[in-house]
């Protein structure tokens, strides 16, 4: 594995060593722009933060079907999938999805346990994305609670260069070796439609539809038609059908822009019970039945964004009303006869959230090129409930009502032509937790026009989620409890990074950089064993979590060829306590690397894209709950490599495009994983099911 990685990095160094530098100021380029963490839209080269950008062209070349597919190629982001729920969340810098803020157009996305965190990325479609911006490290001043590991901001398209824009595509994809085009078949079937129309120079309207039909992955199971009584019925990955519909209206005139978006999500997930029973019908007749379950999730979004000038002052206002309702219904399925016995009951709601969110920012008070400061507020009000099926809670429905409010301020001072400084502070208030204070200090040094160095110091907090506060699962075999007295977690990061751009006389453009990050968490929340006899578990605050990260980046581009390679090495130390014994606080280190190459044939415009990623082994201490004498041992998740190869060919002046390729060439499905300890819920699975193996796809796109 490491030989593959070293060979890729060696190629990067060789390309750079053969390059001869040249001043790039005279070359005309389209500069990437970013908005995450900025006062206004900013050139990525001038950004106060280090921002990783994945643009629409990269996403198209990946043949990604949802945001989880897109982020799977990024360093230090591990997509964690739940085969039963179908959810996929992003773990960043060794921390789970609840530590990363997921935004769409600067607005946090509603999720099952909170606003903007632990978001199922498979519910977010990619057919209308302009770019994805990723900032690593604590971003509490700018984005509040849960932005501890970083922020992932999904920027959607809001205009069109044409009077009328029409894009439609269909994509057929195998799931491992499984594929069948017909209904109740196999594989993944995706259809998209995007329409945009510029009414005049001020008004733009658009609509987007994305249908992603995943028919499940059987693997070692036998599918829903099987009625053997050996627990092999059903699927390893449950079938899931997702429909996203968006409508947008944008008005721009002079220095004012008003953008409104309506969004609708409908997700259906089918759970086919592996336990099959006999049903006697009388007179010697019998059939085989199973109690299956349908899940239905609906989500509505209303979003308004306003950007304008109030005199000399810049104002940006984000307003959103989101609601999500998760429902289920159980029914008895007659497997041999392929029908439902009786009728399906009405769906019952078990997890509901209604969220009102607003964020407003004022800047450019002094109308001065040297110094500026920003004032802002953020509020969110969440109401709803969670039922027993959503988690193990006391009673049927636990109502929730949370109000968070924050004010933040920062100042950006261009000390001279090469030095910029931005200090910041946020005061966060909550009706359930103590007041939180977050701080930040960012320094950008512009060594030359193409050389930057950045120092970012920041803090962030994470409020306990619903499960951690209210879980109550107590019976003769289990005792797992939440803790309403939990303290918010507090995170702190320091990051130093440098980047450089170089151009050569022969037309090569190079970018390379390096960075180092330190992170420390206080009051980290864990589900830990608090008593041996009887065996009891409880969510409690622990004291120590520390990580270090070193990363290197390289990119080369000339004409129709581009190549990038990145590597990181990070260590994590955390101290756990079972109430009886405390774990060591040793550091465990993990190596990751990725590479991506793309080449387009000049005459035929055929594009070849290759994506590679290596994730090294991961180690951590795991509690062995021995009743006589519990102890900690080292658990390990094995390493793995991923590779995708994709070919795209346009026709008829780029109006049609055919793409085909192979994903997960190395056929990775699961790796040995002993990093998850058994709990009161049961013993841990010694393997981690990451993917469903090698798959093949074909896509046809039409552009008008």
PDB file of C-alpha atoms in Angstrom, residues 73-281:
ATOM      1  CA  UNK A  73     -11.902  11.635  -1.997  1.00  0.00           C
ATOM      2  CA  UNK A  74     -10.774  14.277   0.541  1.00  0.00           C
ATOM      3  CA  UNK A  75      -7.991  13.752   3.056  1.00  0.00           C
ATOM      4  CA  UNK A  76      -8.868  13.328   6.737  1.00  0.00           C
ATOM      5  CA  UNK A  77     -12.565  12.950   5.900  1.00  0.00           C
ATOM      6  CA  UNK A  78     -13.896   9.453   6.469  1.00  0.00           C
ATOM      7  CA  UNK A  79     -17.442   8.760   5.342  1.00  0.00           C
ATOM      8  CA  UNK A  80     -19.051   6.511   7.934  1.00  0.00           C
ATOM      9  CA  UNK A  81     -22.034   4.553   6.618  1.00  0.00           C
ATOM     10  CA  UNK A  82     -24.814   2.815   8.522  1.00  0.00           C
ATOM     11  CA  UNK A  83     -26.059  -0.140   6.475  1.00  0.00           C
ATOM     12  CA  UNK A  84     -29.404  -0.289   8.270  1.00  0.00           C
ATOM     13  CA  UNK A  85     -30.385   3.384   8.234  1.00  0.00           C
ATOM     14  CA  UNK A  86     -28.644   4.132   4.937  1.00  0.00           C
ATOM     15  CA  UNK A  87     -27.134   7.274   6.501  1.00  0.00           C
ATOM     16  CA  UNK A  88     -23.584   8.383   5.707  1.00  0.00           C
ATOM     17  CA  UNK A  89     -21.877  11.023   7.853  1.00  0.00           C
ATOM     18  CA  UNK A  90     -18.474  12.717   7.631  1.00  0.00           C
ATOM     19  CA  UNK A  91     -15.787  12.192  10.277  1.00  0.00           C
ATOM     20  CA  UNK A  92     -13.216  15.001  10.089  1.00  0.00           C
ATOM     21  CA  UNK A  93      -9.801  15.046  11.795  1.00  0.00           C
ATOM     22  CA  UNK A  94     -10.651  11.867  13.705  1.00  0.00           C
ATOM     23  CA  UNK A  95     -13.891  13.295  15.135  1.00  0.00           C
ATOM     24  CA  UNK A  96     -17.395  12.067  14.283  1.00  0.00           C
ATOM     25  CA  UNK A  97     -20.067  13.814  12.256  1.00  0.00           C
ATOM     26  CA  UNK A  98     -21.412  15.709  15.270  1.00  0.00           C
ATOM     27  CA  UNK A  99     -18.203  17.809  15.318  1.00  0.00           C
ATOM     28  CA  UNK A 100     -18.457  19.129  11.745  1.00  0.00           C
ATOM     29  CA  UNK A 101     -20.907  21.843  10.636  1.00  0.00           C
ATOM     30  CA  UNK A 102     -22.618  21.036   7.319  1.00  0.00           C
ATOM     31  CA  UNK A 103     -23.988  24.099   5.514  1.00  0.00           C
ATOM     32  CA  UNK A 104     -25.812  24.661   2.245  1.00  0.00           C
ATOM     33  CA  UNK A 105     -25.300  28.247   1.069  1.00  0.00           C
ATOM     34  CA  UNK A 106     -24.092  29.231   4.561  1.00  0.00           C
ATOM     35  CA  UNK A 107     -27.218  27.809   6.265  1.00  0.00           C
ATOM     36  CA  UNK A 108     -26.937  24.717   8.528  1.00  0.00           C
ATOM     37  CA  UNK A 109     -28.898  21.670   7.374  1.00  0.00           C
ATOM     38  CA  UNK A 110     -31.571  20.157   9.623  1.00  0.00           C
ATOM     39  CA  UNK A 111     -30.643  16.671  10.869  1.00  0.00           C
ATOM     40  CA  UNK A 112     -31.855  13.931  13.186  1.00  0.00           C
ATOM     41  CA  UNK A 113     -30.055  15.128  16.321  1.00  0.00           C
ATOM     42  CA  UNK A 114     -29.217  18.764  15.669  1.00  0.00           C
ATOM     43  CA  UNK A 115     -28.797  21.629  13.262  1.00  0.00           C
ATOM     44  CA  UNK A 116     -25.917  21.232  10.837  1.00  0.00           C
ATOM     45  CA  UNK A 117     -24.229  18.255  12.508  1.00  0.00           C
ATOM     46  CA  UNK A 118     -24.216  14.496  11.949  1.00  0.00           C
ATOM     47  CA  UNK A 119     -25.986  15.120   8.631  1.00  0.00           C
ATOM     48  CA  UNK A 120     -26.759  12.239   6.280  1.00  0.00           C
ATOM     49  CA  UNK A 121     -24.771  13.258   3.192  1.00  0.00           C
ATOM     50  CA  UNK A 122     -26.612  10.829   0.912  1.00  0.00           C
ATOM     51  CA  UNK A 123     -29.675  13.080   1.223  1.00  0.00           C
ATOM     52  CA  UNK A 124     -27.744  15.970  -0.359  1.00  0.00           C
ATOM     53  CA  UNK A 125     -27.685  15.794  -4.149  1.00  0.00           C
ATOM     54  CA  UNK A 126     -24.884  17.102  -6.363  1.00  0.00           C
ATOM     55  CA  UNK A 127     -26.642  18.022  -9.605  1.00  0.00           C
ATOM     56  CA  UNK A 128     -26.891  21.744  -8.747  1.00  0.00           C
ATOM     57  CA  UNK A 129     -23.648  22.280  -6.804  1.00  0.00           C
ATOM     58  CA  UNK A 130     -21.285  25.040  -7.912  1.00  0.00           C
ATOM     59  CA  UNK A 131     -18.564  24.049  -5.445  1.00  0.00           C
ATOM     60  CA  UNK A 132     -17.903  22.563  -2.006  1.00  0.00           C
ATOM     61  CA  UNK A 133     -15.747  24.574   0.420  1.00  0.00           C
ATOM     62  CA  UNK A 134     -13.975  22.828   3.311  1.00  0.00           C
ATOM     63  CA  UNK A 135     -12.269  24.616   6.202  1.00  0.00           C
ATOM     64  CA  UNK A 136     -10.585  22.446   8.842  1.00  0.00           C
ATOM     65  CA  UNK A 137     -10.208  23.487  12.475  1.00  0.00           C
ATOM     66  CA  UNK A 138     -12.416  25.153  15.077  1.00  0.00           C
ATOM     67  CA  UNK A 139     -14.667  27.794  13.476  1.00  0.00           C
ATOM     68  CA  UNK A 140     -16.757  28.656  16.497  1.00  0.00           C
ATOM     69  CA  UNK A 141     -16.603  32.444  16.117  1.00  0.00           C
ATOM     70  CA  UNK A 142     -17.997  32.387  12.568  1.00  0.00           C
ATOM     71  CA  UNK A 143     -20.284  29.332  12.690  1.00  0.00           C
ATOM     72  CA  UNK A 144     -21.051  28.571  16.312  1.00  0.00           C
ATOM     73  CA  UNK A 145     -21.835  25.284  18.011  1.00  0.00           C
ATOM     74  CA  UNK A 146     -20.473  22.028  16.543  1.00  0.00           C
ATOM     75  CA  UNK A 147     -17.974  23.692  14.182  1.00  0.00           C
ATOM     76  CA  UNK A 148     -15.151  22.070  16.160  1.00  0.00           C
ATOM     77  CA  UNK A 149     -13.445  19.933  13.524  1.00  0.00           C
ATOM     78  CA  UNK A 150     -14.378  22.277  10.697  1.00  0.00           C
ATOM     79  CA  UNK A 151     -17.029  23.480   8.269  1.00  0.00           C
ATOM     80  CA  UNK A 152     -18.242  21.967   4.995  1.00  0.00           C
ATOM     81  CA  UNK A 153     -20.146  24.582   2.986  1.00  0.00           C
ATOM     82  CA  UNK A 154     -22.046  23.426  -0.126  1.00  0.00           C
ATOM     83  CA  UNK A 155     -22.525  26.335  -2.529  1.00  0.00           C
ATOM     84  CA  UNK A 156     -25.317  25.874  -5.081  1.00  0.00           C
ATOM     85  CA  UNK A 157     -25.684  27.485  -8.522  1.00  0.00           C
ATOM     86  CA  UNK A 158     -27.662  30.724  -8.513  1.00  0.00           C
ATOM     87  CA  UNK A 159     -27.452  31.933 -12.104  1.00  0.00           C
ATOM     88  CA  UNK A 160     -26.735  30.879 -15.662  1.00  0.00           C
ATOM     89  CA  UNK A 161     -24.512  32.321 -18.389  1.00  0.00           C
ATOM     90  CA  UNK A 162     -27.212  31.465 -20.946  1.00  0.00           C
ATOM     91  CA  UNK A 163     -30.698  32.859 -21.468  1.00  0.00           C
ATOM     92  CA  UNK A 164     -32.062  29.328 -21.090  1.00  0.00           C
ATOM     93  CA  UNK A 165     -30.104  26.517 -19.478  1.00  0.00           C
ATOM     94  CA  UNK A 166     -31.279  22.923 -19.581  1.00  0.00           C
ATOM     95  CA  UNK A 167     -29.342  19.944 -18.308  1.00  0.00           C
ATOM     96  CA  UNK A 168     -30.640  16.391 -17.993  1.00  0.00           C
ATOM     97  CA  UNK A 169     -28.834  13.157 -17.205  1.00  0.00           C
ATOM     98  CA  UNK A 170     -29.427   9.493 -16.448  1.00  0.00           C
ATOM     99  CA  UNK A 171     -26.900   7.299 -14.694  1.00  0.00           C
ATOM    100  CA  UNK A 172     -27.017   3.537 -14.231  1.00  0.00           C
ATOM    101  CA  UNK A 173     -24.663   1.932 -11.743  1.00  0.00           C
ATOM    102  CA  UNK A 174     -24.029  -1.538 -10.421  1.00  0.00           C
ATOM    103  CA  UNK A 175     -23.916  -2.131  -6.680  1.00  0.00           C
ATOM    104  CA  UNK A 176     -20.970  -4.457  -6.427  1.00  0.00           C
ATOM    105  CA  UNK A 177     -21.837  -7.142  -8.962  1.00  0.00           C
ATOM    106  CA  UNK A 178     -25.568  -6.628  -8.525  1.00  0.00           C
ATOM    107  CA  UNK A 179     -27.564  -4.885 -11.254  1.00  0.00           C
ATOM    108  CA  UNK A 180     -31.010  -5.117 -12.818  1.00  0.00           C
ATOM    109  CA  UNK A 181     -32.745  -2.251 -14.609  1.00  0.00           C
ATOM    110  CA  UNK A 182     -36.293  -3.244 -13.728  1.00  0.00           C
ATOM    111  CA  UNK A 183     -38.351  -2.285 -10.686  1.00  0.00           C
ATOM    112  CA  UNK A 184     -37.595  -4.334  -7.587  1.00  0.00           C
ATOM    113  CA  UNK A 185     -34.328  -5.113  -9.309  1.00  0.00           C
ATOM    114  CA  UNK A 186     -30.796  -4.269  -8.314  1.00  0.00           C
ATOM    115  CA  UNK A 187     -28.260  -1.493  -8.693  1.00  0.00           C
ATOM    116  CA  UNK A 188     -28.450   2.295  -8.502  1.00  0.00           C
ATOM    117  CA  UNK A 189     -30.560   4.379 -10.905  1.00  0.00           C
ATOM    118  CA  UNK A 190     -30.172   8.194 -11.000  1.00  0.00           C
ATOM    119  CA  UNK A 191     -32.064  10.796 -13.019  1.00  0.00           C
ATOM    120  CA  UNK A 192     -31.487  14.570 -12.869  1.00  0.00           C
ATOM    121  CA  UNK A 193     -33.023  17.629 -14.484  1.00  0.00           C
ATOM    122  CA  UNK A 194     -31.849  21.242 -14.105  1.00  0.00           C
ATOM    123  CA  UNK A 195     -33.577  24.208 -15.720  1.00  0.00           C
ATOM    124  CA  UNK A 196     -32.518  27.840 -15.467  1.00  0.00           C
ATOM    125  CA  UNK A 197     -33.949  30.915 -17.191  1.00  0.00           C
ATOM    126  CA  UNK A 198     -32.761  34.540 -17.164  1.00  0.00           C
ATOM    127  CA  UNK A 199     -36.006  36.508 -17.488  1.00  0.00           C
ATOM    128  CA  UNK A 200     -34.062  39.739 -17.891  1.00  0.00           C
ATOM    129  CA  UNK A 201     -30.879  41.275 -16.539  1.00  0.00           C
ATOM    130  CA  UNK A 202     -32.362  41.374 -13.012  1.00  0.00           C
ATOM    131  CA  UNK A 203     -34.441  38.201 -12.627  1.00  0.00           C
ATOM    132  CA  UNK A 204     -33.410  34.547 -12.727  1.00  0.00           C
ATOM    133  CA  UNK A 205     -35.519  31.455 -11.987  1.00  0.00           C
ATOM    134  CA  UNK A 206     -34.487  27.812 -11.832  1.00  0.00           C
ATOM    135  CA  UNK A 207     -35.667  24.350 -10.850  1.00  0.00           C
ATOM    136  CA  UNK A 208     -33.768  21.142 -10.073  1.00  0.00           C
ATOM    137  CA  UNK A 209     -34.912  17.550  -9.693  1.00  0.00           C
ATOM    138  CA  UNK A 210     -32.732  14.659  -8.584  1.00  0.00           C
ATOM    139  CA  UNK A 211     -33.954  11.068  -8.155  1.00  0.00           C
ATOM    140  CA  UNK A 212     -31.493   8.575  -6.669  1.00  0.00           C
ATOM    141  CA  UNK A 213     -32.879   5.037  -6.479  1.00  0.00           C
ATOM    142  CA  UNK A 214     -30.578   2.653  -4.596  1.00  0.00           C
ATOM    143  CA  UNK A 215     -31.987  -0.881  -4.751  1.00  0.00           C
ATOM    144  CA  UNK A 216     -29.886  -2.161  -1.861  1.00  0.00           C
ATOM    145  CA  UNK A 217     -26.921  -4.502  -1.642  1.00  0.00           C
ATOM    146  CA  UNK A 218     -27.535  -8.153  -0.823  1.00  0.00           C
ATOM    147  CA  UNK A 219     -23.934  -9.267  -0.386  1.00  0.00           C
ATOM    148  CA  UNK A 220     -24.115 -12.387   1.791  1.00  0.00           C
ATOM    149  CA  UNK A 221     -27.901 -12.019   2.142  1.00  0.00           C
ATOM    150  CA  UNK A 222     -30.509 -13.389  -0.281  1.00  0.00           C
ATOM    151  CA  UNK A 223     -32.872 -10.448  -0.848  1.00  0.00           C
ATOM    152  CA  UNK A 224     -36.499  -9.827   0.072  1.00  0.00           C
ATOM    153  CA  UNK A 225     -37.915 -12.857  -1.828  1.00  0.00           C
ATOM    154  CA  UNK A 226     -35.968 -15.405   0.218  1.00  0.00           C
ATOM    155  CA  UNK A 227     -37.923 -17.273   2.912  1.00  0.00           C
ATOM    156  CA  UNK A 228     -35.321 -19.572   4.397  1.00  0.00           C
ATOM    157  CA  UNK A 229     -35.213 -19.527   8.189  1.00  0.00           C
ATOM    158  CA  UNK A 230     -31.438 -19.071   8.460  1.00  0.00           C
ATOM    159  CA  UNK A 231     -31.497 -15.232   8.861  1.00  0.00           C
ATOM    160  CA  UNK A 232     -30.193 -14.701   5.323  1.00  0.00           C
ATOM    161  CA  UNK A 233     -33.253 -12.857   4.072  1.00  0.00           C
ATOM    162  CA  UNK A 234     -32.906  -9.180   3.217  1.00  0.00           C
ATOM    163  CA  UNK A 235     -29.941  -6.937   2.478  1.00  0.00           C
ATOM    164  CA  UNK A 236     -26.601  -5.920   3.957  1.00  0.00           C
ATOM    165  CA  UNK A 237     -27.330  -2.353   2.745  1.00  0.00           C
ATOM    166  CA  UNK A 238     -31.015  -1.502   2.819  1.00  0.00           C
ATOM    167  CA  UNK A 239     -32.833  -0.211  -0.322  1.00  0.00           C
ATOM    168  CA  UNK A 240     -33.222   3.558  -0.312  1.00  0.00           C
ATOM    169  CA  UNK A 241     -35.012   5.916  -2.698  1.00  0.00           C
ATOM    170  CA  UNK A 242     -34.293   9.670  -2.471  1.00  0.00           C
ATOM    171  CA  UNK A 243     -36.072  12.466  -4.341  1.00  0.00           C
ATOM    172  CA  UNK A 244     -34.819  16.082  -4.137  1.00  0.00           C
ATOM    173  CA  UNK A 245     -36.739  18.982  -5.698  1.00  0.00           C
ATOM    174  CA  UNK A 246     -35.546  22.614  -5.560  1.00  0.00           C
ATOM    175  CA  UNK A 247     -36.940  25.838  -6.952  1.00  0.00           C
ATOM    176  CA  UNK A 248     -34.994  29.127  -6.924  1.00  0.00           C
ATOM    177  CA  UNK A 249     -35.652  32.801  -7.674  1.00  0.00           C
ATOM    178  CA  UNK A 250     -32.935  35.445  -7.747  1.00  0.00           C
ATOM    179  CA  UNK A 251     -33.200  39.210  -8.126  1.00  0.00           C
ATOM    180  CA  UNK A 252     -30.130  41.403  -8.597  1.00  0.00           C
ATOM    181  CA  UNK A 253     -29.918  45.117  -9.210  1.00  0.00           C
ATOM    182  CA  UNK A 254     -27.132  47.567  -8.498  1.00  0.00           C
ATOM    183  CA  UNK A 255     -25.637  46.447  -5.176  1.00  0.00           C
ATOM    184  CA  UNK A 256     -28.584  44.326  -4.007  1.00  0.00           C
ATOM    185  CA  UNK A 257     -29.094  40.588  -4.466  1.00  0.00           C
ATOM    186  CA  UNK A 258     -32.091  38.667  -3.121  1.00  0.00           C
ATOM    187  CA  UNK A 259     -32.154  34.880  -3.414  1.00  0.00           C
ATOM    188  CA  UNK A 260     -35.013  32.558  -2.420  1.00  0.00           C
ATOM    189  CA  UNK A 261     -34.976  28.765  -2.529  1.00  0.00           C
ATOM    190  CA  UNK A 262     -37.658  26.192  -1.817  1.00  0.00           C
ATOM    191  CA  UNK A 263     -36.476  22.631  -1.240  1.00  0.00           C
ATOM    192  CA  UNK A 264     -38.261  19.329  -0.791  1.00  0.00           C
ATOM    193  CA  UNK A 265     -36.789  15.943   0.140  1.00  0.00           C
ATOM    194  CA  UNK A 266     -38.605  12.616   0.145  1.00  0.00           C
ATOM    195  CA  UNK A 267     -36.655   9.545   1.263  1.00  0.00           C
ATOM    196  CA  UNK A 268     -38.048   6.002   1.453  1.00  0.00           C
ATOM    197  CA  UNK A 269     -36.052   3.229   3.063  1.00  0.00           C
ATOM    198  CA  UNK A 270     -37.169  -0.403   3.199  1.00  0.00           C
ATOM    199  CA  UNK A 271     -36.094  -2.757   5.957  1.00  0.00           C
ATOM    200  CA  UNK A 272     -36.561  -6.435   5.166  1.00  0.00           C
ATOM    201  CA  UNK A 273     -36.456  -8.482   8.343  1.00  0.00           C
ATOM    202  CA  UNK A 274     -34.024 -11.447   8.175  1.00  0.00           C
ATOM    203  CA  UNK A 275     -36.165 -13.378  10.683  1.00  0.00           C
ATOM    204  CA  UNK A 276     -38.761 -15.485   8.848  1.00  0.00           C
ATOM    205  CA  UNK A 277     -41.595 -17.362  10.539  1.00  0.00           C
ATOM    206  CA  UNK A 278     -44.118 -19.993   9.452  1.00  0.00           C
ATOM    207  CA  UNK A 279     -47.776 -19.081   9.297  1.00  0.00           C
ATOM    208  CA  UNK A 280     -50.248 -22.012   9.309  1.00  0.00           C
ATOM    209  CA  UNK A 281     -53.309 -21.369   7.168  1.00  0.00           C
TER     210      UNK A 281
END
